[in-house]
Amino acid sequence: MKNTVKDILKGKGFGVEEIVYLLKSDGENREELFRESARIKYKYSGNKVYFRGLIEFSNICDKNCFYCGIRRDNKQFERYNLSDKEIVDAARYAFKNNFGSIVLQSGELTGSQFTARITSLLRKIKKLSDGKLGITLSVGEQTEEVYHEWYEAGAHRYLLRIEASNPDLYSRLHPGDKVHSYLNRLDCLHILQKIGYQTGTGVMIGLPFQTYEDLAADLLFMKNFDIDMVGMGPYIEHANTPLIKHKNELLPIKARFDLSLKMIAVLRILMRDINIAASTALQAIDPMGREKAVRIGANVIMPNITPGIYRDNYNLYENKPCTNDSANECIHCLKASLELVGAEPGYGEWGDSVHYFKRLKQETKYNSYFE
Ligand code: SAH
Ligand code: SF4
C-alpha cells in the first residue's frame, strides 16, 4: 500500500485499506485530503450550493430503529402531524423564497391513507409552483407501486439511507423482524433507481460497533451502487433509545464530527459529480458544521422550514439545532455564513445531480447496444 495521503490521492482508485488510511489522517495529511476534495468539488460542481427546504411533516413512525429518538416505542414526547395546509404553506414559502426544491420527510408509515395523502400533496405542490419546485421524498420503505405513484405525481428524488451497508452492523442497529430488513431496504433502493428517481442514500458515522473498515465499505457501496445523491452525518445519541447503553463506547462527539468531514471529502474524490448534502447533524455539533462540509465537498444544504411550533418534537437525536428559529431567521444566517466559505446559493435552481444525467445516458447507450 502507498504510504502517504499524497501518494494515495495520486494513485488511481482506492480500496478499503487506502480509504481507512485517509479516514485516519491527521495534521498535514488531513489538510492535504481536504485540499484535494475542495479542489475536485470546485472543479466539478463549482461554488454553488443548492437549497432544499426541509419539511419534517410528521414524527409519527411505525418503526423502532435502535438509534432514533422518534422510534415507535419512545413515549416520552408528543407526536404531531402537520395539516395539508401547513405543508402546502411551507412549500409555498420555499417557492416564494427561491429555494428551488423541498424535501418532504417524516417517520415511516405505510397503508393507503398515508400513501394517498402524499400523492395528493405532491400534486398540490406541483400545481402551486407551476411544476417549478423540485420535490424530494424521504418517507422510508414502500412498495414499488407506491414509489411509482409518487414519481408520476411529481417526486423526482428520493432519500433512503442504507444507514450501515454492512448487514451485520445493520442487524445490531435494528430489531430483527421483517419490517427492519436490510435486504428490503436495499431492494427499495434498487426499485427507486429503476423507476427513474434521482436516488440518494447515506449512513450514520460514529455508530456503536462501527469500524473504520465499515465506513470505507460504506463509501465503496455508494460508488458501486452508482448513487446520485448522498446525505450522511454523525450519529448523535438519544437518551430514550436502546443504543444509549453503548454511550461510553462511542468516539468523542468532536471526533465523530471530524470523521464525518473526512467521509464527505473521500466521497467527493470517489464520486466527483454527485450531490452531497451537508447534514443537519453536523450543525448540531458545530454551528458552522454545514459550512465546513460545504468547503471540503458538500454542495447541498437542507434548511429546516418546518413550522417552528413542531420542530422541538422532530428529535431524531438530542440538541437538534434551530428548533427555536423561524424559517426566515435561519435563511438569513445561512446566506451570510455560506459567503464566508466562498459558496454561493443557487437560488431558484433545482441543482440536480449531474451524475444522474450521466448515468441515464450510459444506461441508454448500454441498452441500445443490446437491442
Ligand atoms: N423515516 C425515514 C426518514 C426520517 S429519519 C427513514 O428512516 O428513512 C432520517 C434519518 O435520520 C435516518 O435515515 C437516520 O440516518 C437519521 N437519524 C436517525 N436517528 C439518528 C441519530 N440518533 N443520529 C443521527 N442521525 C439519525
Ligand atoms: Fe422511524 Fe426513520 Fe427513525 Fe427509523 S430512522 S425510527 S424509520 S423515523
Short mmCIF file of C-alpha atoms and ligand atoms in Angstrom, two decimals:
data_model
loop_
_atom_site.label_atom_id
_atom_site.label_comp_id
_atom_site.label_asym_id
_atom_site.label_seq_id
_atom_site.Cartn_x
_atom_site.Cartn_y
_atom_site.Cartn_z
CA MET A 1 0.00 0.00 0.00
CA LYS A 2 1.10 3.56 -0.74
CA ASN A 3 2.11 5.31 2.42
CA THR A 4 1.17 8.95 2.32
CA VAL A 5 -2.09 10.70 1.62
CA LYS A 6 -0.41 12.40 -1.33
CA ASP A 7 0.58 9.03 -2.83
CA ILE A 8 -2.89 7.63 -2.33
CA LEU A 9 -4.53 10.68 -3.90
CA LYS A 10 -2.21 10.40 -6.89
CA GLY A 11 -3.00 6.71 -7.36
CA LYS A 12 -5.97 5.53 -9.41
CA GLY A 13 -8.90 4.11 -7.45
CA PHE A 14 -8.70 3.14 -3.82
CA GLY A 15 -9.76 0.11 -1.85
CA VAL A 16 -10.76 -0.32 1.79
CA GLU A 17 -7.17 -0.12 3.02
CA GLU A 18 -6.44 3.21 1.33
CA ILE A 19 -9.75 4.72 2.41
CA VAL A 20 -9.16 3.70 6.04
CA TYR A 21 -5.79 5.44 5.84
CA LEU A 22 -7.46 8.62 4.56
CA LEU A 23 -10.16 8.46 7.25
CA LYS A 24 -7.49 8.19 9.94
CA SER A 25 -5.34 11.00 8.54
CA ASP A 26 -4.43 13.95 10.75
CA GLY A 27 -2.23 17.06 10.71
CA GLU A 28 -0.78 17.93 7.29
CA ASN A 29 -2.16 14.68 5.79
CA ARG A 30 -5.68 15.66 6.77
CA GLU A 31 -5.18 19.12 5.29
CA GLU A 32 -3.92 17.52 2.07
CA LEU A 33 -7.07 15.39 1.86
CA PHE A 34 -9.31 18.44 2.36
CA ARG A 35 -7.38 20.49 -0.19
CA GLU A 36 -7.83 17.77 -2.79
CA SER A 37 -11.55 17.24 -2.09
CA ALA A 38 -12.14 21.02 -2.20
CA ARG A 39 -10.26 21.24 -5.49
CA ILE A 40 -12.37 18.48 -7.03
CA LYS A 41 -15.55 19.98 -5.69
CA TYR A 42 -14.89 23.40 -7.18
CA LYS A 43 -13.73 21.87 -10.47
CA TYR A 44 -16.78 19.63 -10.95
CA SER A 45 -19.60 21.37 -9.06
CA GLY A 46 -18.40 24.96 -8.89
CA ASN A 47 -19.09 27.08 -5.85
CA LYS A 48 -22.89 26.80 -5.96
CA VAL A 49 -24.80 25.36 -3.05
CA TYR A 50 -28.37 24.25 -3.64
CA PHE A 51 -31.09 24.61 -1.03
CA ARG A 52 -33.72 22.01 -0.26
CA GLY A 53 -36.28 23.38 2.17
CA LEU A 54 -36.81 20.55 4.66
CA ILE A 55 -40.39 19.97 5.82
CA GLU A 56 -40.50 17.40 8.62
CA PHE A 57 -44.21 16.95 8.29
CA SER A 58 -44.79 14.23 10.89
CA ASN A 59 -42.86 12.47 13.63
CA ILE A 60 -45.23 9.52 13.78
CA CYS A 61 -43.32 6.36 12.98
CA ASP A 62 -44.21 2.66 12.88
CA LYS A 63 -40.60 1.55 13.13
CA ASN A 64 -38.29 1.03 16.05
CA CYS A 65 -34.74 1.69 14.84
CA PHE A 66 -32.50 1.42 17.93
CA TYR A 67 -30.77 4.78 17.34
CA CYS A 68 -33.69 7.07 16.59
CA GLY A 69 -35.44 9.42 19.03
CA ILE A 70 -38.81 9.27 17.24
CA ARG A 71 -38.96 5.45 17.18
CA ARG A 72 -42.37 3.94 17.88
CA ASP A 73 -41.65 2.83 21.45
CA ASN A 74 -40.42 6.21 22.67
CA LYS A 75 -43.46 7.57 24.52
CA GLN A 76 -41.61 10.49 26.14
CA PHE A 77 -42.64 13.19 23.68
CA GLU A 78 -45.56 14.47 21.69
CA ARG A 79 -46.37 13.19 18.25
CA TYR A 80 -47.52 15.60 15.55
CA ASN A 81 -48.78 15.50 12.00
CA LEU A 82 -48.89 18.78 10.06
CA SER A 83 -52.14 19.57 8.27
CA ASP A 84 -52.14 19.56 4.46
CA LYS A 85 -52.49 23.33 4.58
CA GLU A 86 -49.42 23.72 6.81
CA ILE A 87 -47.37 21.54 4.46
CA VAL A 88 -48.54 23.34 1.33
CA ASP A 89 -47.91 26.73 3.01
CA ALA A 90 -44.34 25.68 3.87
CA ALA A 91 -43.82 24.57 0.25
CA ARG A 92 -45.17 27.91 -0.94
CA TYR A 93 -42.76 29.67 1.39
CA ALA A 94 -39.87 27.71 -0.18
CA PHE A 95 -41.07 28.56 -3.67
CA LYS A 96 -41.50 32.28 -2.94
CA ASN A 97 -38.06 32.42 -1.34
CA ASN A 98 -36.39 30.84 -4.37
CA PHE A 99 -35.25 27.62 -2.69
CA GLY A 100 -35.66 25.66 -5.91
CA SER A 101 -36.61 22.42 -4.12
CA ILE A 102 -38.11 20.96 -0.98
CA VAL A 103 -37.72 17.69 0.91
CA LEU A 104 -40.78 16.09 2.48
CA GLN A 105 -39.61 13.91 5.36
CA SER A 106 -41.38 12.01 8.14
CA GLY A 107 -41.41 8.88 10.22
CA GLU A 108 -42.23 5.75 8.27
CA LEU A 109 -45.87 4.80 7.80
CA THR A 110 -47.40 2.52 5.21
CA GLY A 111 -51.02 1.97 4.16
CA SER A 112 -53.25 3.73 1.69
CA GLN A 113 -54.27 6.61 3.93
CA PHE A 114 -50.64 7.72 4.22
CA THR A 115 -49.59 6.99 0.66
CA ALA A 116 -52.64 8.61 -0.98
CA ARG A 117 -52.10 11.69 1.16
CA ILE A 118 -48.55 12.05 -0.13
CA THR A 119 -49.76 11.67 -3.72
CA SER A 120 -52.32 14.42 -3.25
CA LEU A 121 -49.74 16.70 -1.54
CA LEU A 122 -47.29 16.18 -4.40
CA ARG A 123 -49.94 17.22 -6.92
CA LYS A 124 -50.92 20.29 -4.89
CA ILE A 125 -47.30 21.41 -4.51
CA LYS A 126 -46.55 20.89 -8.19
CA LYS A 127 -49.65 22.93 -9.03
CA LEU A 128 -48.89 25.86 -6.74
CA SER A 129 -45.41 26.20 -8.23
CA ASP A 130 -46.45 25.55 -11.83
CA GLY A 131 -44.18 22.49 -11.78
CA LYS A 132 -41.17 24.61 -10.84
CA LEU A 133 -40.47 23.44 -7.29
CA GLY A 134 -38.35 20.28 -7.18
CA ILE A 135 -39.57 17.67 -4.68
CA THR A 136 -37.51 15.07 -2.82
CA LEU A 137 -39.26 12.47 -0.70
CA SER A 138 -37.78 10.80 2.38
CA VAL A 139 -40.50 8.69 3.92
CA GLY A 140 -38.89 5.28 4.13
CA GLU A 141 -39.56 1.86 2.66
CA GLN A 142 -42.64 1.49 0.47
CA THR A 143 -43.85 -0.85 -2.28
CA GLU A 144 -42.86 -0.49 -5.93
CA GLU A 145 -46.42 0.59 -6.81
CA VAL A 146 -46.32 3.36 -4.25
CA TYR A 147 -42.91 4.62 -5.38
CA HIS A 148 -44.28 4.62 -8.93
CA GLU A 149 -47.41 6.53 -7.99
CA TRP A 150 -45.33 9.22 -6.24
CA TYR A 151 -42.94 9.51 -9.18
CA GLU A 152 -45.89 10.02 -11.51
CA ALA A 153 -47.32 12.62 -9.12
CA GLY A 154 -44.15 14.73 -9.29
CA ALA A 155 -41.49 13.46 -6.85
CA HIS A 156 -38.21 13.11 -8.69
CA ARG A 157 -35.68 12.47 -5.95
CA TYR A 158 -35.79 10.02 -3.04
CA LEU A 159 -33.57 9.77 0.02
CA LEU A 160 -33.32 6.41 1.73
CA ARG A 161 -30.23 5.97 3.84
CA ILE A 162 -28.91 2.43 4.00
CA GLU A 163 -27.76 3.54 7.50
CA ALA A 164 -24.97 0.91 7.54
CA SER A 165 -24.03 -1.02 4.41
CA ASN A 166 -22.65 -3.95 6.41
CA PRO A 167 -25.65 -6.27 7.04
CA ASP A 168 -24.19 -7.47 10.36
CA LEU A 169 -23.84 -3.94 11.65
CA TYR A 170 -27.30 -3.11 10.31
CA SER A 171 -28.75 -6.02 12.29
CA ARG A 172 -27.24 -4.66 15.52
CA LEU A 173 -28.94 -1.30 14.97
CA HIS A 174 -32.43 -2.59 14.21
CA PRO A 175 -34.88 -5.13 15.61
CA GLY A 176 -34.54 -8.48 13.86
CA ASP A 177 -38.02 -8.56 12.31
CA LYS A 178 -39.48 -8.30 8.82
CA VAL A 179 -40.10 -4.55 8.89
CA HIS A 180 -36.46 -3.85 9.67
CA SER A 181 -34.91 -5.99 6.96
CA TYR A 182 -31.58 -4.95 5.42
CA LEU A 183 -32.43 -6.75 2.20
CA ASN A 184 -35.75 -4.98 1.86
CA ARG A 185 -34.08 -1.60 2.31
CA LEU A 186 -31.54 -2.48 -0.36
CA ASP A 187 -34.33 -3.70 -2.65
CA CYS A 188 -36.13 -0.39 -2.19
CA LEU A 189 -33.02 1.49 -3.32
CA HIS A 190 -32.82 -0.66 -6.46
CA ILE A 191 -36.51 -0.09 -7.20
CA LEU A 192 -36.15 3.68 -6.78
CA GLN A 193 -33.23 3.70 -9.18
CA LYS A 194 -35.11 1.55 -11.70
CA ILE A 195 -38.19 3.79 -11.64
CA GLY A 196 -36.05 6.77 -12.54
CA TYR A 197 -35.70 8.70 -9.29
CA GLN A 198 -32.50 10.56 -8.54
CA THR A 199 -31.60 8.14 -5.82
CA GLY A 200 -29.99 9.17 -2.56
CA THR A 201 -28.62 7.16 0.31
CA GLY A 202 -26.30 7.63 3.27
CA VAL A 203 -25.05 6.30 6.58
CA MET A 204 -24.53 7.44 10.15
CA ILE A 205 -20.94 7.96 11.18
CA GLY A 206 -19.53 7.02 14.59
CA LEU A 207 -22.15 4.40 15.47
CA PRO A 208 -21.52 1.88 18.23
CA PHE A 209 -19.81 -1.28 16.84
CA GLN A 210 -18.84 0.54 13.62
CA THR A 211 -15.23 0.15 12.41
CA TYR A 212 -13.16 2.25 10.01
CA GLU A 213 -13.37 -0.68 7.59
CA ASP A 214 -17.18 -0.47 7.76
CA LEU A 215 -17.05 3.21 6.86
CA ALA A 216 -14.67 2.59 3.97
CA ALA A 217 -17.01 -0.14 2.72
CA ASP A 218 -19.95 2.30 3.03
CA LEU A 219 -18.22 4.67 0.60
CA LEU A 220 -17.47 1.84 -1.83
CA PHE A 221 -21.09 0.70 -1.52
CA MET A 222 -22.24 4.16 -2.65
CA LYS A 223 -19.83 4.09 -5.56
CA ASN A 224 -20.72 0.56 -6.65
CA PHE A 225 -24.42 1.36 -6.39
CA ASP A 226 -23.85 4.35 -8.69
CA ILE A 227 -25.79 6.54 -6.29
CA ASP A 228 -26.80 10.06 -7.37
CA MET A 229 -27.00 11.81 -4.00
CA VAL A 230 -25.67 11.22 -0.51
CA GLY A 231 -26.67 12.60 2.87
CA MET A 232 -24.55 11.28 5.70
CA GLY A 233 -23.63 12.65 9.07
CA PRO A 234 -22.55 11.90 12.62
CA TYR A 235 -24.57 9.58 14.82
CA ILE A 236 -25.77 11.54 17.85
CA GLU A 237 -27.02 9.52 20.77
CA HIS A 238 -30.53 9.99 22.15
CA ALA A 239 -31.33 9.20 25.80
CA ASN A 240 -34.63 7.44 25.12
CA THR A 241 -33.30 4.84 22.71
CA PRO A 242 -31.87 1.35 23.22
CA LEU A 243 -28.44 2.34 21.83
CA ILE A 244 -27.89 4.77 24.69
CA LYS A 245 -26.43 1.88 26.71
CA HIS A 246 -23.40 1.97 24.39
CA LYS A 247 -22.80 5.65 25.02
CA ASN A 248 -19.45 5.08 26.66
CA GLU A 249 -18.09 3.11 23.71
CA LEU A 250 -18.55 5.98 21.23
CA LEU A 251 -15.88 8.23 19.76
CA PRO A 252 -16.00 11.70 21.35
CA ILE A 253 -18.54 13.88 19.57
CA LYS A 254 -15.86 16.14 18.03
CA ALA A 255 -14.09 13.09 16.58
CA ARG A 256 -17.38 11.91 15.05
CA PHE A 257 -17.76 15.34 13.50
CA ASP A 258 -14.24 15.29 12.07
CA LEU A 259 -14.68 11.76 10.76
CA SER A 260 -17.88 12.87 9.01
CA LEU A 261 -15.97 15.66 7.24
CA LYS A 262 -13.36 13.14 6.10
CA MET A 263 -16.09 10.78 4.85
CA ILE A 264 -17.51 13.64 2.76
CA ALA A 265 -14.04 14.54 1.45
CA VAL A 266 -13.22 10.97 0.40
CA LEU A 267 -16.65 10.52 -1.18
CA ARG A 268 -16.20 13.72 -3.18
CA ILE A 269 -12.92 12.34 -4.52
CA LEU A 270 -14.55 8.96 -5.31
CA MET A 271 -17.71 10.44 -6.88
CA ARG A 272 -16.98 13.84 -8.40
CA ASP A 273 -20.37 14.72 -9.85
CA ILE A 274 -22.90 13.53 -7.28
CA ASN A 275 -24.85 15.78 -4.93
CA ILE A 276 -23.63 15.60 -1.34
CA ALA A 277 -25.70 17.15 1.43
CA ALA A 278 -24.23 18.81 4.49
CA SER A 279 -26.38 17.10 7.14
CA THR A 280 -28.19 18.95 9.91
CA ALA A 281 -26.48 16.63 12.44
CA LEU A 282 -23.18 18.38 11.57
CA GLN A 283 -24.76 21.66 12.59
CA ALA A 284 -25.94 20.12 15.86
CA ILE A 285 -22.30 19.58 16.85
CA ASP A 286 -20.77 22.75 15.40
CA PRO A 287 -22.84 25.84 14.49
CA MET A 288 -20.67 26.20 11.36
CA GLY A 289 -20.66 22.45 10.70
CA ARG A 290 -22.58 22.55 7.43
CA GLU A 291 -20.45 25.38 6.07
CA LYS A 292 -17.28 23.41 6.90
CA ALA A 293 -18.73 20.46 4.96
CA VAL A 294 -19.50 22.73 2.01
CA ARG A 295 -15.93 23.98 1.98
CA ILE A 296 -14.50 20.47 1.58
CA GLY A 297 -17.04 18.72 -0.64
CA ALA A 298 -20.77 19.11 0.05
CA ASN A 299 -22.97 21.09 -2.37
CA VAL A 300 -26.48 20.78 -0.91
CA ILE A 301 -27.96 22.25 2.28
CA MET A 302 -31.38 21.45 3.66
CA PRO A 303 -32.58 24.44 5.72
CA ASN A 304 -35.37 23.45 8.04
CA ILE A 305 -38.64 25.16 7.09
CA THR A 306 -40.93 23.07 9.29
CA PRO A 307 -43.25 25.49 11.14
CA GLY A 308 -41.43 26.43 14.38
CA ILE A 309 -44.01 25.08 16.83
CA TYR A 310 -43.40 21.50 15.66
CA ARG A 311 -39.65 21.46 15.39
CA ASP A 312 -38.95 20.60 19.01
CA ASN A 313 -40.75 17.33 18.51
CA TYR A 314 -38.80 16.04 15.50
CA ASN A 315 -35.95 14.92 17.65
CA LEU A 316 -34.19 12.12 15.81
CA TYR A 317 -31.29 12.94 18.15
CA GLU A 318 -30.74 15.38 21.03
CA ASN A 319 -29.76 19.07 20.74
CA LYS A 320 -31.12 19.30 17.22
CA PRO A 321 -30.33 22.85 16.04
CA CYS A 322 -32.60 25.67 15.01
CA THR A 323 -35.63 24.40 16.86
CA ASN A 324 -36.40 27.89 18.14
CA ASP A 325 -35.75 29.89 14.99
CA SER A 326 -38.33 30.93 12.48
CA ALA A 327 -37.59 29.83 8.92
CA ASN A 328 -36.73 33.40 7.94
CA GLU A 329 -34.02 33.88 10.53
CA CYS A 330 -32.35 30.63 9.55
CA ILE A 331 -32.10 31.53 5.88
CA HIS A 332 -30.70 34.94 6.63
CA CYS A 333 -27.85 33.46 8.71
CA LEU A 334 -27.19 30.73 6.21
CA LYS A 335 -26.65 33.00 3.25
CA ALA A 336 -24.13 35.08 5.18
CA SER A 337 -22.26 32.09 6.59
CA LEU A 338 -22.05 30.40 3.18
CA GLU A 339 -20.45 33.51 1.79
CA LEU A 340 -17.78 33.14 4.46
CA VAL A 341 -16.69 29.82 2.93
CA GLY A 342 -16.82 31.17 -0.64
CA ALA A 343 -20.08 29.45 -1.59
CA GLU A 344 -22.97 30.98 -3.48
CA PRO A 345 -26.60 29.87 -3.04
CA GLY A 346 -28.09 28.55 -6.32
CA TYR A 347 -31.36 30.44 -5.83
CA GLY A 348 -34.34 29.07 -7.70
CA GLU A 349 -32.34 26.24 -9.28
CA TRP A 350 -33.14 22.56 -8.90
CA GLY A 351 -29.45 21.76 -8.69
CA ASP A 352 -29.97 18.23 -9.96
CA SER A 353 -27.29 15.60 -9.60
CA VAL A 354 -25.06 15.81 -12.69
CA HIS A 355 -24.22 12.16 -12.07
CA TYR A 356 -27.86 11.20 -12.57
CA PHE A 357 -27.96 12.51 -16.13
CA LYS A 358 -24.63 10.89 -17.00
CA ARG A 359 -25.87 7.60 -15.55
CA LEU A 360 -29.05 7.77 -17.66
CA LYS A 361 -27.02 8.46 -20.79
CA GLN A 362 -24.77 5.48 -20.05
CA GLU A 363 -27.78 3.24 -19.47
CA THR A 364 -29.39 4.32 -22.76
CA LYS A 365 -26.14 3.63 -24.59
CA TYR A 366 -25.85 0.23 -22.95
CA ASN A 367 -29.47 -0.71 -23.68
CA SER A 368 -29.30 0.33 -27.34
CA TYR A 369 -26.14 -1.76 -27.73
CA PHE A 370 -28.13 -4.89 -26.83
CA GLU A 371 -31.30 -4.01 -28.73
N1 SAH B 1 -38.14 7.63 8.49
C1 SAH B 1 -37.37 7.87 7.32
C2 SAH B 1 -36.88 9.31 7.23
C3 SAH B 1 -36.68 10.07 8.51
S1 SAH B 1 -35.33 9.57 9.51
C4 SAH B 1 -36.22 6.90 7.24
O1 SAH B 1 -35.84 6.35 8.27
O2 SAH B 1 -35.70 6.72 6.13
C5 SAH B 1 -34.00 10.35 8.64
C6 SAH B 1 -32.62 9.91 9.04
O3 SAH B 1 -32.31 10.35 10.35
C7 SAH B 1 -32.38 8.41 9.11
O4 SAH B 1 -32.15 7.87 7.84
C8 SAH B 1 -31.19 8.31 10.05
O5 SAH B 1 -29.97 8.12 9.31
C9 SAH B 1 -31.15 9.68 10.75
N2 SAH B 1 -31.09 9.51 12.20
C10 SAH B 1 -31.98 8.87 12.99
N3 SAH B 1 -31.54 8.85 14.26
C11 SAH B 1 -30.34 9.47 14.29
C12 SAH B 1 -29.37 9.75 15.32
N4 SAH B 1 -29.57 9.35 16.57
N5 SAH B 1 -28.25 10.41 14.96
C13 SAH B 1 -28.05 10.82 13.70
N6 SAH B 1 -28.91 10.57 12.69
C14 SAH B 1 -30.05 9.91 12.98
FE1 SF4 B 2 -38.65 5.83 12.05
FE2 SF4 B 2 -36.81 6.72 10.27
FE3 SF4 B 2 -36.46 7.00 12.95
FE4 SF4 B 2 -36.28 4.55 11.87
S1 SF4 B 2 -34.92 6.33 11.43
S2 SF4 B 2 -37.41 5.09 13.75
S3 SF4 B 2 -37.86 4.69 10.28
S4 SF4 B 2 -38.03 7.96 11.69
#
